[in-house]
Amino acid sequence: EHARGRYDRAEEPSRRAWEIRRELLGEDHVNTLADAVAYAAVLDGLERYGESRPIYEHALRTYERVFGPGHYEVAATLHNLAVVEQAQGNLVRAAELCRRSVAIKQELLGAAHPDTALSAMNLGAILLESGDAAEAKRLCADALATFERTLAPGHPHIAVCRDLLREASME
C-alpha cells in the first residue's frame, strides 16, 4: 500500500509490524528499526512529520552506534530525515543531512549509482528552495545523467529531475 501511495491503508499494518518486532526483538534491534523507518515513511506520506521525525532520529542514532557513521542505513535514514526537515521548512538542516547522505552513498555506491543520484537530486531540490540555483542545477544535471543511464525511460525520477533542472535553469 505504501508503494502505491495509499498511506492511509498502509498505516495500520506498518505500525503493527513495528510493534510486533519491538515485542519480539526489542526497540534497538536493526530489524525493528527497519520496520520503524518503514512506518515513518508512511507517516511522511500522511504528512505527519512530527511523528516520523523522532522515529528517524532514534534509528539514526542507533544505526550510527551499531554500524558506524558510514553505513548505508545511516545514509538512507539521513536522506529520510532531510526530507522531513525540508517539508517543515528547515532548509539549512535539510541540506546538511542530505549532504551527509550523498557523501556516504558516494563512498559506498559511487557517484553514478541511481540511489546516490536520488539523494543528490533531493539535495538539489533543497538548495533550489534555499535559493542556490547554481549548485542545484549542477546536482540535478549529474543526477539526470545517472538516471537516464540506469533507469527505464519513463521512470518518475527522470521526470522529477528534469523539472527541477528546468526550474534551476530559470533562476
Tab-separated table of N, CA and C in Angstrom:
chain	number	residue	atom	x	y	z
A	1	GLU	N	0.828	-1.199	0.000
A	1	GLU	CA	0.000	0.000	0.000
A	1	GLU	C	0.868	1.258	0.000
A	2	HIS	N	1.984	1.204	0.733
A	2	HIS	CA	2.889	2.351	0.749
A	2	HIS	C	3.414	2.640	-0.652
A	3	ALA	N	3.856	1.607	-1.348
A	3	ALA	CA	4.404	1.777	-2.697
A	3	ALA	C	3.371	2.327	-3.667
A	4	ARG	N	2.121	2.078	-3.394
A	4	ARG	CA	1.037	2.575	-4.246
A	4	ARG	C	0.559	3.964	-3.836
A	5	GLY	N	1.160	4.504	-2.782
A	5	GLY	CA	0.769	5.829	-2.327
A	5	GLY	C	-0.506	5.841	-1.506
A	6	ARG	N	-0.940	4.685	-1.065
A	6	ARG	CA	-2.160	4.593	-0.239
A	6	ARG	C	-1.739	4.518	1.233
A	7	TYR	N	-1.270	5.663	1.699
A	7	TYR	CA	-0.671	5.730	3.027
A	7	TYR	C	-1.684	5.468	4.131
A	8	ASP	N	-2.931	5.887	3.923
A	8	ASP	CA	-3.950	5.637	4.933
A	8	ASP	C	-4.164	4.136	5.129
A	9	ARG	N	-4.080	3.358	4.063
A	9	ARG	CA	-4.219	1.902	4.161
A	9	ARG	C	-2.954	1.250	4.704
A	10	ALA	N	-1.821	1.860	4.471
A	10	ALA	CA	-0.543	1.295	4.900
A	10	ALA	C	-0.256	1.554	6.371
A	11	GLU	N	-0.884	2.567	6.929
A	11	GLU	CA	-0.521	2.982	8.287
A	11	GLU	C	-0.695	1.871	9.319
A	12	GLU	N	-1.850	1.283	9.401
A	12	GLU	CA	-2.115	0.283	10.443
A	12	GLU	C	-1.212	-0.953	10.313
A	13	PRO	N	-1.108	-1.573	9.131
A	13	PRO	CA	-0.227	-2.746	9.066
A	13	PRO	C	1.250	-2.422	9.309
A	14	SER	N	1.700	-1.272	8.883
A	14	SER	CA	3.109	-0.944	9.112
A	14	SER	C	3.361	-0.626	10.584
A	15	ARG	N	2.415	0.038	11.233
A	15	ARG	CA	2.549	0.301	12.673
A	15	ARG	C	2.539	-1.013	13.442
A	16	ARG	N	1.658	-1.909	13.051
A	16	ARG	CA	1.549	-3.207	13.741
A	16	ARG	C	2.819	-4.044	13.545
A	17	ALA	N	3.387	-4.020	12.339
A	17	ALA	CA	4.627	-4.758	12.083
A	17	ALA	C	5.737	-4.255	12.997
A	18	TRP	N	5.811	-2.938	13.139
A	18	TRP	CA	6.812	-2.343	14.027
A	18	TRP	C	6.584	-2.789	15.476
A	19	GLU	N	5.328	-2.765	15.909
A	19	GLU	CA	5.007	-3.185	17.283
A	19	GLU	C	5.404	-4.643	17.525
A	20	ILE	N	5.112	-5.509	16.570
A	20	ILE	CA	5.450	-6.929	16.723
A	20	ILE	C	6.956	-7.104	16.840
A	21	ARG	N	7.705	-6.430	15.974
A	21	ARG	CA	9.168	-6.532	16.049
A	21	ARG	C	9.691	-6.031	17.389
A	22	ARG	N	9.119	-4.919	17.865
A	22	ARG	CA	9.569	-4.402	19.172
A	22	ARG	C	9.337	-5.431	20.263
A	23	GLU	N	8.169	-6.079	20.241
A	23	GLU	CA	7.852	-7.093	21.248
A	23	GLU	C	8.806	-8.279	21.164
A	24	LEU	N	9.126	-8.694	19.947
A	24	LEU	CA	9.962	-9.877	19.752
A	24	LEU	C	11.456	-9.609	19.905
A	25	LEU	N	11.919	-8.478	19.391
A	25	LEU	CA	13.362	-8.240	19.281
A	25	LEU	C	13.880	-7.078	20.115
A	26	GLY	N	12.993	-6.222	20.564
A	26	GLY	CA	13.414	-5.052	21.326
A	26	GLY	C	13.490	-3.808	20.455
A	27	GLU	N	13.538	-2.674	21.100
A	27	GLU	CA	13.469	-1.362	20.454
A	27	GLU	C	14.633	-1.080	19.504
A	28	ASP	N	15.823	-1.536	19.848
A	28	ASP	CA	17.016	-1.137	19.107
A	28	ASP	C	17.566	-2.202	18.155
A	29	HIS	N	16.851	-3.290	17.988
A	29	HIS	CA	17.307	-4.316	17.039
A	29	HIS	C	17.201	-3.743	15.622
A	30	VAL	N	18.173	-4.055	14.772
A	30	VAL	CA	18.180	-3.463	13.434
A	30	VAL	C	16.944	-3.848	12.621
A	31	ASN	N	16.389	-5.040	12.830
A	31	ASN	CA	15.158	-5.403	12.115
A	31	ASN	C	13.961	-4.603	12.624
A	32	THR	N	13.961	-4.316	13.909
A	32	THR	CA	12.910	-3.458	14.467
A	32	THR	C	13.017	-2.058	13.867
A	33	LEU	N	14.245	-1.565	13.770
A	33	LEU	CA	14.465	-0.232	13.204
A	33	LEU	C	14.042	-0.170	11.741
A	34	ALA	N	14.254	-1.239	11.002
A	34	ALA	CA	13.823	-1.262	9.601
A	34	ALA	C	12.312	-1.093	9.513
A	35	ASP	N	11.574	-1.776	10.382
A	35	ASP	CA	10.113	-1.613	10.400
A	35	ASP	C	9.718	-0.225	10.894
A	36	ALA	N	10.471	0.309	11.850
A	36	ALA	CA	10.186	1.654	12.361
A	36	ALA	C	10.341	2.682	11.251
A	37	VAL	N	11.427	2.573	10.498
A	37	VAL	CA	11.688	3.521	9.415
A	37	VAL	C	10.639	3.375	8.311
A	38	ALA	N	10.218	2.144	8.032
A	38	ALA	CA	9.157	1.939	7.035
A	38	ALA	C	7.855	2.602	7.503
A	39	TYR	N	7.545	2.468	8.772
A	39	TYR	CA	6.362	3.129	9.324
A	39	TYR	C	6.503	4.648	9.242
A	40	ALA	N	7.682	5.160	9.549
A	40	ALA	CA	7.916	6.609	9.465
A	40	ALA	C	7.698	7.110	8.040
A	41	ALA	N	8.093	6.321	7.056
A	41	ALA	CA	7.869	6.718	5.658
A	41	ALA	C	6.382	6.813	5.342
A	42	VAL	N	5.591	5.934	5.919
A	42	VAL	CA	4.133	6.019	5.755
A	42	VAL	C	3.622	7.303	6.408
A	43	LEU	N	4.116	7.606	7.593
A	43	LEU	CA	3.727	8.848	8.263
A	43	LEU	C	4.095	10.062	7.420
A	44	ASP	N	5.261	10.000	6.753
A	44	ASP	CA	5.644	11.091	5.850
A	44	ASP	C	4.618	11.246	4.739
A	45	GLY	N	4.175	10.122	4.186
A	45	GLY	CA	3.159	10.169	3.141
A	45	GLY	C	1.866	10.792	3.622
A	46	LEU	N	1.603	10.663	4.905
A	46	LEU	CA	0.414	11.272	5.523
A	46	LEU	C	0.706	12.689	6.017
A	47	GLU	N	1.920	13.162	5.764
A	47	GLU	CA	2.381	14.487	6.177
A	47	GLU	C	2.338	14.666	7.694
A	48	ARG	N	2.648	13.598	8.413
A	48	ARG	CA	2.697	13.622	9.871
A	48	ARG	C	4.160	13.594	10.310
A	49	TYR	N	4.853	14.650	9.913
A	49	TYR	CA	6.299	14.733	10.110
A	49	TYR	C	6.692	14.814	11.582
A	50	GLY	N	5.848	15.398	12.383
A	50	GLY	CA	6.134	15.464	13.821
A	50	GLY	C	6.198	14.082	14.452
A	51	GLU	N	5.511	13.113	13.852
A	51	GLU	CA	5.556	11.741	14.341
A	51	GLU	C	6.714	10.957	13.719
A	52	SER	N	7.030	11.244	12.469
A	52	SER	CA	8.097	10.487	11.809
A	52	SER	C	9.484	10.938	12.264
A	53	ARG	N	9.643	12.215	12.542
A	53	ARG	CA	10.963	12.748	12.918
A	53	ARG	C	11.605	11.975	14.062
A	54	PRO	N	10.934	11.793	15.219
A	54	PRO	CA	11.610	11.089	16.316
A	54	PRO	C	11.952	9.632	15.973
A	55	ILE	N	11.180	9.018	15.111
A	55	ILE	CA	11.486	7.646	14.691
A	55	ILE	C	12.789	7.640	13.904
A	56	TYR	N	12.894	8.547	12.930
A	56	TYR	CA	14.135	8.644	12.151
A	56	TYR	C	15.326	8.999	13.037
A	57	GLU	N	15.128	9.935	13.948
A	57	GLU	CA	16.227	10.358	14.813
A	57	GLU	C	16.729	9.205	15.675
A	58	HIS	N	15.798	8.425	16.215
A	58	HIS	CA	16.192	7.256	17.022
A	58	HIS	C	16.919	6.230	16.150
A	59	ALA	N	16.369	5.963	14.977
A	59	ALA	CA	17.000	4.998	14.066
A	59	ALA	C	18.403	5.473	13.684
A	60	LEU	N	18.541	6.756	13.394
A	60	LEU	CA	19.849	7.290	13.006
A	60	LEU	C	20.877	7.103	14.126
A	61	ARG	N	20.506	7.481	15.333
A	61	ARG	CA	21.429	7.318	16.474
A	61	ARG	C	21.825	5.850	16.646
A	62	THR	N	20.854	4.977	16.534
A	62	THR	CA	21.127	3.555	16.741
A	62	THR	C	21.956	2.979	15.606
A	63	TYR	N	21.619	3.310	14.367
A	63	TYR	CA	22.409	2.822	13.233
A	63	TYR	C	23.860	3.315	13.331
A	64	GLU	N	24.045	4.566	13.701
A	64	GLU	CA	25.413	5.091	13.835
A	64	GLU	C	26.179	4.346	14.923
A	65	ARG	N	25.500	4.027	16.010
A	65	ARG	CA	26.140	3.307	17.111
A	65	ARG	C	26.445	1.859	16.706
A	66	VAL	N	25.495	1.201	16.062
A	66	VAL	CA	25.644	-0.213	15.723
A	66	VAL	C	26.564	-0.417	14.515
A	67	PHE	N	26.357	0.368	13.462
A	67	PHE	CA	27.065	0.145	12.204
A	67	PHE	C	28.229	1.106	11.955
A	68	GLY	N	28.227	2.238	12.643
A	68	GLY	CA	29.212	3.275	12.365
A	68	GLY	C	28.630	4.331	11.437
A	69	PRO	N	29.294	5.487	11.332
A	69	PRO	CA	28.722	6.631	10.612
A	69	PRO	C	28.722	6.513	9.096
A	70	GLY	N	29.421	5.537	8.524
A	70	GLY	CA	29.495	5.438	7.074
A	70	GLY	C	28.690	4.299	6.480
A	71	HIS	N	27.709	3.796	7.204
A	71	HIS	CA	26.905	2.659	6.750
A	71	HIS	C	25.747	3.116	5.866
A	72	TYR	N	25.309	2.232	4.988
A	72	TYR	CA	24.201	2.562	4.094
A	72	TYR	C	22.928	2.934	4.861
A	73	GLU	N	22.607	2.206	5.919
A	73	GLU	CA	21.381	2.515	6.679
A	73	GLU	C	21.446	3.917	7.279
A	74	VAL	N	22.629	4.354	7.662
A	74	VAL	CA	22.814	5.726	8.148
A	74	VAL	C	22.487	6.696	7.016
A	75	ALA	N	23.030	6.438	5.821
A	75	ALA	CA	22.781	7.318	4.670
A	75	ALA	C	21.305	7.382	4.321
A	76	ALA	N	20.640	6.229	4.304
A	76	ALA	CA	19.216	6.195	3.955
A	76	ALA	C	18.387	6.950	4.983
A	77	THR	N	18.727	6.804	6.251
A	77	THR	CA	17.976	7.496	7.299
A	77	THR	C	18.249	8.996	7.278
A	78	LEU	N	19.482	9.382	7.006
A	78	LEU	CA	19.794	10.806	6.834
A	78	LEU	C	18.958	11.400	5.705
A	79	HIS	N	18.850	10.669	4.605
A	79	HIS	CA	18.056	11.118	3.455
A	79	HIS	C	16.600	11.347	3.875
A	80	ASN	N	16.024	10.360	4.578
A	80	ASN	CA	14.624	10.470	5.001
A	80	ASN	C	14.431	11.622	5.979
A	81	LEU	N	15.355	11.787	6.879
A	81	LEU	CA	15.258	12.882	7.849
A	81	LEU	C	15.395	14.231	7.147
A	82	ALA	N	16.226	14.298	6.122
A	82	ALA	CA	16.360	15.535	5.341
A	82	ALA	C	15.044	15.904	4.673
A	83	VAL	N	14.327	14.904	4.178
A	83	VAL	CA	13.020	15.157	3.552
A	83	VAL	C	12.045	15.749	4.568
A	84	VAL	N	12.068	15.225	5.784
A	84	VAL	CA	11.214	15.757	6.853
A	84	VAL	C	11.579	17.199	7.150
A	85	GLU	N	12.869	17.466	7.293
A	85	GLU	CA	13.320	18.833	7.591
A	85	GLU	C	12.904	19.790	6.469
A	86	GLN	N	13.055	19.359	5.233
A	86	GLN	CA	12.645	20.203	4.111
A	86	GLN	C	11.147	20.467	4.151
A	87	ALA	N	10.368	19.443	4.396
A	87	ALA	CA	8.908	19.602	4.439
A	87	ALA	C	8.480	20.572	5.533
A	88	GLN	N	9.269	20.645	6.588
A	88	GLN	CA	8.940	21.538	7.696
A	88	GLN	C	9.630	22.888	7.583
A	89	GLY	N	10.289	23.132	6.448
A	89	GLY	CA	10.888	24.435	6.196
A	89	GLY	C	12.250	24.660	6.813
A	90	ASN	N	12.865	23.611	7.341
A	90	ASN	CA	14.193	23.719	7.963
A	90	ASN	C	15.247	23.406	6.903
A	91	LEU	N	15.442	24.334	5.970
A	91	LEU	CA	16.245	24.056	4.785
A	91	LEU	C	17.732	23.917	5.072
A	92	VAL	N	18.259	24.671	6.012
A	92	VAL	CA	19.682	24.554	6.343
A	92	VAL	C	19.960	23.163	6.909
A	93	ARG	N	19.145	22.744	7.847
A	93	ARG	CA	19.301	21.405	8.442
A	93	ARG	C	19.069	20.322	7.390
A	94	ALA	N	18.069	20.506	6.543
A	94	ALA	CA	17.791	19.527	5.488
A	94	ALA	C	18.995	19.369	4.567
A	95	ALA	N	19.602	20.474	4.169
A	95	ALA	CA	20.764	20.416	3.279
A	95	ALA	C	21.938	19.718	3.967
A	96	GLU	N	22.151	20.017	5.232
A	96	GLU	CA	23.245	19.389	5.988
A	96	GLU	C	23.073	17.868	6.029
A	97	LEU	N	21.874	17.421	6.359
A	97	LEU	CA	21.603	15.983	6.434
A	97	LEU	C	21.736	15.326	5.062
A	98	CYS	N	21.209	15.984	4.056
A	98	CYS	CA	21.244	15.424	2.710
A	98	CYS	C	22.673	15.361	2.172
A	99	ARG	N	23.476	16.367	2.472
A	99	ARG	CA	24.888	16.334	2.063
A	99	ARG	C	25.606	15.132	2.677
A	100	ARG	N	25.331	14.866	3.942
A	100	ARG	CA	25.936	13.690	4.590
A	100	ARG	C	25.487	12.409	3.901
A	101	SER	N	24.197	12.332	3.563
A	101	SER	CA	23.674	11.154	2.877
A	101	SER	C	24.365	10.953	1.538
A	102	VAL	N	24.485	12.017	0.752
A	102	VAL	CA	25.137	11.941	-0.553
A	102	VAL	C	26.586	11.484	-0.394
A	103	ALA	N	27.294	12.045	0.572
A	103	ALA	CA	28.709	11.699	0.768
A	103	ALA	C	28.874	10.211	1.098
A	104	ILE	N	28.034	9.697	1.976
A	104	ILE	CA	28.122	8.279	2.341
A	104	ILE	C	27.785	7.404	1.141
A	105	LYS	N	26.717	7.755	0.424
A	105	LYS	CA	26.328	6.954	-0.735
A	105	LYS	C	27.393	7.003	-1.825
A	106	GLN	N	28.023	8.152	-2.012
A	106	GLN	CA	29.106	8.227	-2.989
A	106	GLN	C	30.244	7.293	-2.595
A	107	GLU	N	30.568	7.276	-1.333
A	107	GLU	CA	31.644	6.411	-0.848
A	107	GLU	C	31.294	4.930	-1.017
A	108	LEU	N	30.061	4.570	-0.686
A	108	LEU	CA	29.654	3.163	-0.714
A	108	LEU	C	29.248	2.672	-2.103
A	109	LEU	N	28.501	3.492	-2.831
A	109	LEU	CA	27.891	3.055	-4.084
A	109	LEU	C	28.534	3.662	-5.327
A	110	GLY	N	29.206	4.782	-5.136
A	110	GLY	CA	29.766	5.524	-6.254
A	110	GLY	C	28.837	6.644	-6.678
A	111	ALA	N	29.412	7.633	-7.333
A	111	ALA	CA	28.646	8.818	-7.739
A	111	ALA	C	27.628	8.500	-8.826
A	112	ALA	N	27.857	7.453	-9.603
A	112	ALA	CA	26.990	7.143	-10.739
A	112	ALA	C	25.901	6.122	-10.403
A	113	HIS	N	25.662	5.859	-9.135
A	113	HIS	CA	24.616	4.920	-8.729
A	113	HIS	C	23.280	5.671	-8.627
A	114	PRO	N	22.168	5.058	-9.048
A	114	PRO	CA	20.878	5.765	-9.002
A	114	PRO	C	20.436	6.163	-7.591
A	115	ASP	N	20.831	5.406	-6.578
A	115	ASP	CA	20.456	5.790	-5.214
A	115	ASP	C	21.243	7.015	-4.759
A	116	THR	N	22.500	7.090	-5.155
A	116	THR	CA	23.291	8.292	-4.885
A	116	THR	C	22.675	9.474	-5.621
A	117	ALA	N	22.290	9.242	-6.875
A	117	ALA	CA	21.675	10.304	-7.679
A	117	ALA	C	20.369	10.784	-7.060
A	118	LEU	N	19.601	9.880	-6.463
A	118	LEU	CA	18.348	10.277	-5.821
A	118	LEU	C	18.614	11.256	-4.679
A	119	SER	N	19.585	10.942	-3.840
A	119	SER	CA	19.903	11.868	-2.741
A	119	SER	C	20.473	13.177	-3.275
A	120	ALA	N	21.275	13.086	-4.337
A	120	ALA	CA	21.818	14.315	-4.941
A	120	ALA	C	20.696	15.173	-5.524
A	121	MET	N	19.726	14.526	-6.172
A	121	MET	CA	18.587	15.270	-6.715
A	121	MET	C	17.803	15.942	-5.586
A	122	ASN	N	17.595	15.211	-4.491
A	122	ASN	CA	16.868	15.807	-3.364
A	122	ASN	C	17.649	16.955	-2.748
A	123	LEU	N	18.967	16.821	-2.684
A	123	LEU	CA	19.787	17.938	-2.225
A	123	LEU	C	19.621	19.117	-3.178
A	124	GLY	N	19.597	18.848	-4.465
A	124	GLY	CA	19.357	19.911	-5.445
A	124	GLY	C	18.032	20.611	-5.201
A	125	ALA	N	16.991	19.840	-4.900
A	125	ALA	CA	15.672	20.433	-4.629
A	125	ALA	C	15.719	21.320	-3.388
A	126	ILE	N	16.416	20.867	-2.364
A	126	ILE	CA	16.554	21.657	-1.130
A	126	ILE	C	17.302	22.957	-1.427
A	127	LEU	N	18.397	22.845	-2.164
A	127	LEU	CA	19.197	24.034	-2.482
A	127	LEU	C	18.436	24.997	-3.382
A	128	LEU	N	17.675	24.465	-4.312
A	128	LEU	CA	16.854	25.315	-5.170
A	128	LEU	C	15.846	26.093	-4.332
A	129	GLU	N	15.220	25.402	-3.396
A	129	GLU	CA	14.271	26.061	-2.495
A	129	GLU	C	14.971	27.091	-1.617
A	130	SER	N	16.243	26.859	-1.323
A	130	SER	CA	17.037	27.778	-0.494
A	130	SER	C	17.579	28.958	-1.277
A	131	GLY	N	17.484	28.897	-2.616
A	131	GLY	CA	17.965	29.996	-3.439
A	131	GLY	C	19.316	29.769	-4.090
A	132	ASP	N	19.878	28.569	-3.953
A	132	ASP	CA	21.165	28.263	-4.569
A	132	ASP	C	20.927	27.498	-5.871
A	133	ALA	N	20.481	28.217	-6.891
A	133	ALA	CA	20.126	27.587	-8.162
A	133	ALA	C	21.333	27.006	-8.878
A	134	ALA	N	22.504	27.624	-8.728
A	134	ALA	CA	23.693	27.150	-9.445
A	134	ALA	C	24.088	25.741	-8.993
A	135	GLU	N	24.201	25.536	-7.683
A	135	GLU	CA	24.563	24.194	-7.207
A	135	GLU	C	23.424	23.211	-7.462
A	136	ALA	N	22.187	23.669	-7.319
A	136	ALA	CA	21.044	22.805	-7.592
A	136	ALA	C	21.075	22.317	-9.040
A	137	LYS	N	21.400	23.218	-9.945
A	137	LYS	CA	21.461	22.868	-11.367
A	137	LYS	C	22.547	21.827	-11.619
A	138	ARG	N	23.717	22.007	-11.019
A	138	ARG	CA	24.810	21.046	-11.188
A	138	ARG	C	24.425	19.668	-10.662
A	139	LEU	N	23.862	19.648	-9.459
A	139	LEU	CA	23.467	18.378	-8.847
A	139	LEU	C	22.397	17.671	-9.668
A	140	CYS	N	21.410	18.425	-10.116
A	140	CYS	CA	20.314	17.825	-10.878
A	140	CYS	C	20.771	17.361	-12.259
A	141	ALA	N	21.682	18.091	-12.877
A	141	ALA	CA	22.205	17.663	-14.179
A	141	ALA	C	22.962	16.341	-14.039
A	142	ASP	N	23.786	16.232	-13.008
A	142	ASP	CA	24.512	14.983	-12.773
A	142	ASP	C	23.549	13.847	-12.445
A	143	ALA	N	22.559	14.117	-11.612
A	143	ALA	CA	21.577	13.091	-11.254
A	143	ALA	C	20.790	12.636	-12.480
A	144	LEU	N	20.396	13.593	-13.312
A	144	LEU	CA	19.644	13.238	-14.517
A	144	LEU	C	20.469	12.345	-15.436
A	145	ALA	N	21.747	12.665	-15.606
A	145	ALA	CA	22.612	11.831	-16.446
A	145	ALA	C	22.666	10.401	-15.899
A	146	THR	N	22.766	10.261	-14.586
A	146	THR	CA	22.774	8.928	-13.972
A	146	THR	C	21.444	8.223	-14.180
A	147	PHE	N	20.358	8.933	-13.939
A	147	PHE	CA	19.041	8.325	-14.106
A	147	PHE	C	18.822	7.864	-15.542
A	148	GLU	N	19.194	8.700	-16.497
A	148	GLU	CA	18.979	8.343	-17.901
A	148	GLU	C	19.824	7.137	-18.308
A	149	ARG	N	20.962	6.954	-17.658
A	149	ARG	CA	21.828	5.810	-17.947
A	149	ARG	C	21.356	4.535	-17.263
A	150	THR	N	20.693	4.663	-16.113
A	150	THR	CA	20.441	3.483	-15.280
A	150	THR	C	18.969	3.116	-15.089
A	151	LEU	N	18.069	4.016	-15.387
A	151	LEU	CA	16.645	3.758	-15.153
A	151	LEU	C	15.885	3.666	-16.477
A	152	ALA	N	14.731	3.045	-16.421
A	152	ALA	CA	13.875	2.954	-17.605
A	152	ALA	C	13.441	4.358	-18.025
A	153	PRO	N	13.254	4.588	-19.318
A	153	PRO	CA	12.946	5.942	-19.814
A	153	PRO	C	11.746	6.626	-19.139
A	154	GLY	N	10.750	5.895	-18.738
A	154	GLY	CA	9.575	6.523	-18.134
A	154	GLY	C	9.618	6.611	-16.629
A	155	HIS	N	10.757	6.341	-16.030
A	155	HIS	CA	10.845	6.330	-14.565
A	155	HIS	C	10.528	7.715	-14.005
A	156	PRO	N	9.740	7.760	-12.913
A	156	PRO	CA	9.355	9.057	-12.343
A	156	PRO	C	10.522	9.915	-11.872
A	157	HIS	N	11.636	9.318	-11.443
A	157	HIS	CA	12.794	10.120	-11.022
A	157	HIS	C	13.308	10.990	-12.168
A	158	ILE	N	13.225	10.467	-13.376
A	158	ILE	CA	13.700	11.218	-14.542
A	158	ILE	C	12.846	12.463	-14.741
A	159	ALA	N	11.533	12.294	-14.663
A	159	ALA	CA	10.627	13.433	-14.858
A	159	ALA	C	10.817	14.481	-13.762
A	160	VAL	N	10.915	14.036	-12.525
A	160	VAL	CA	11.098	14.973	-11.414
A	160	VAL	C	12.419	15.723	-11.570
A	161	CYS	N	13.463	14.994	-11.924
A	161	CYS	CA	14.778	15.608	-12.070
A	161	CYS	C	14.786	16.624	-13.218
A	162	ARG	N	14.138	16.286	-14.323
A	162	ARG	CA	14.044	17.233	-15.436
A	162	ARG	C	13.316	18.503	-15.025
A	163	ASP	N	12.247	18.347	-14.256
A	163	ASP	CA	11.509	19.517	-13.781
A	163	ASP	C	12.384	20.403	-12.886
A	164	LEU	N	13.115	19.768	-11.970
A	164	LEU	CA	13.999	20.526	-11.091
A	164	LEU	C	15.095	21.230	-11.872
A	165	LEU	N	15.656	20.543	-12.836
A	165	LEU	CA	16.719	21.122	-13.656
A	165	LEU	C	16.185	22.313	-14.466
A	166	ARG	N	14.993	22.162	-15.001
A	166	ARG	CA	14.368	23.259	-15.746
A	166	ARG	C	14.134	24.456	-14.821
A	167	GLU	N	13.638	24.188	-13.620
A	167	GLU	CA	13.397	25.269	-12.658
A	167	GLU	C	14.699	25.943	-12.237
A	168	ALA	N	15.732	25.152	-12.006
A	168	ALA	CA	17.034	25.709	-11.615
A	168	ALA	C	17.624	26.545	-12.734
A	169	SER	N	17.374	26.157	-13.966
A	169	SER	CA	17.906	26.893	-15.120
A	169	SER	C	17.201	28.226	-15.306
A	170	MET	N	15.983	28.356	-14.803
A	170	MET	CA	15.229	29.606	-14.929
A	170	MET	C	15.587	30.615	-13.844
A	171	GLU	N	16.254	30.140	-12.806
A	171	GLU	CA	16.600	31.042	-11.682
A	171	GLU	C	17.726	31.952	-12.058
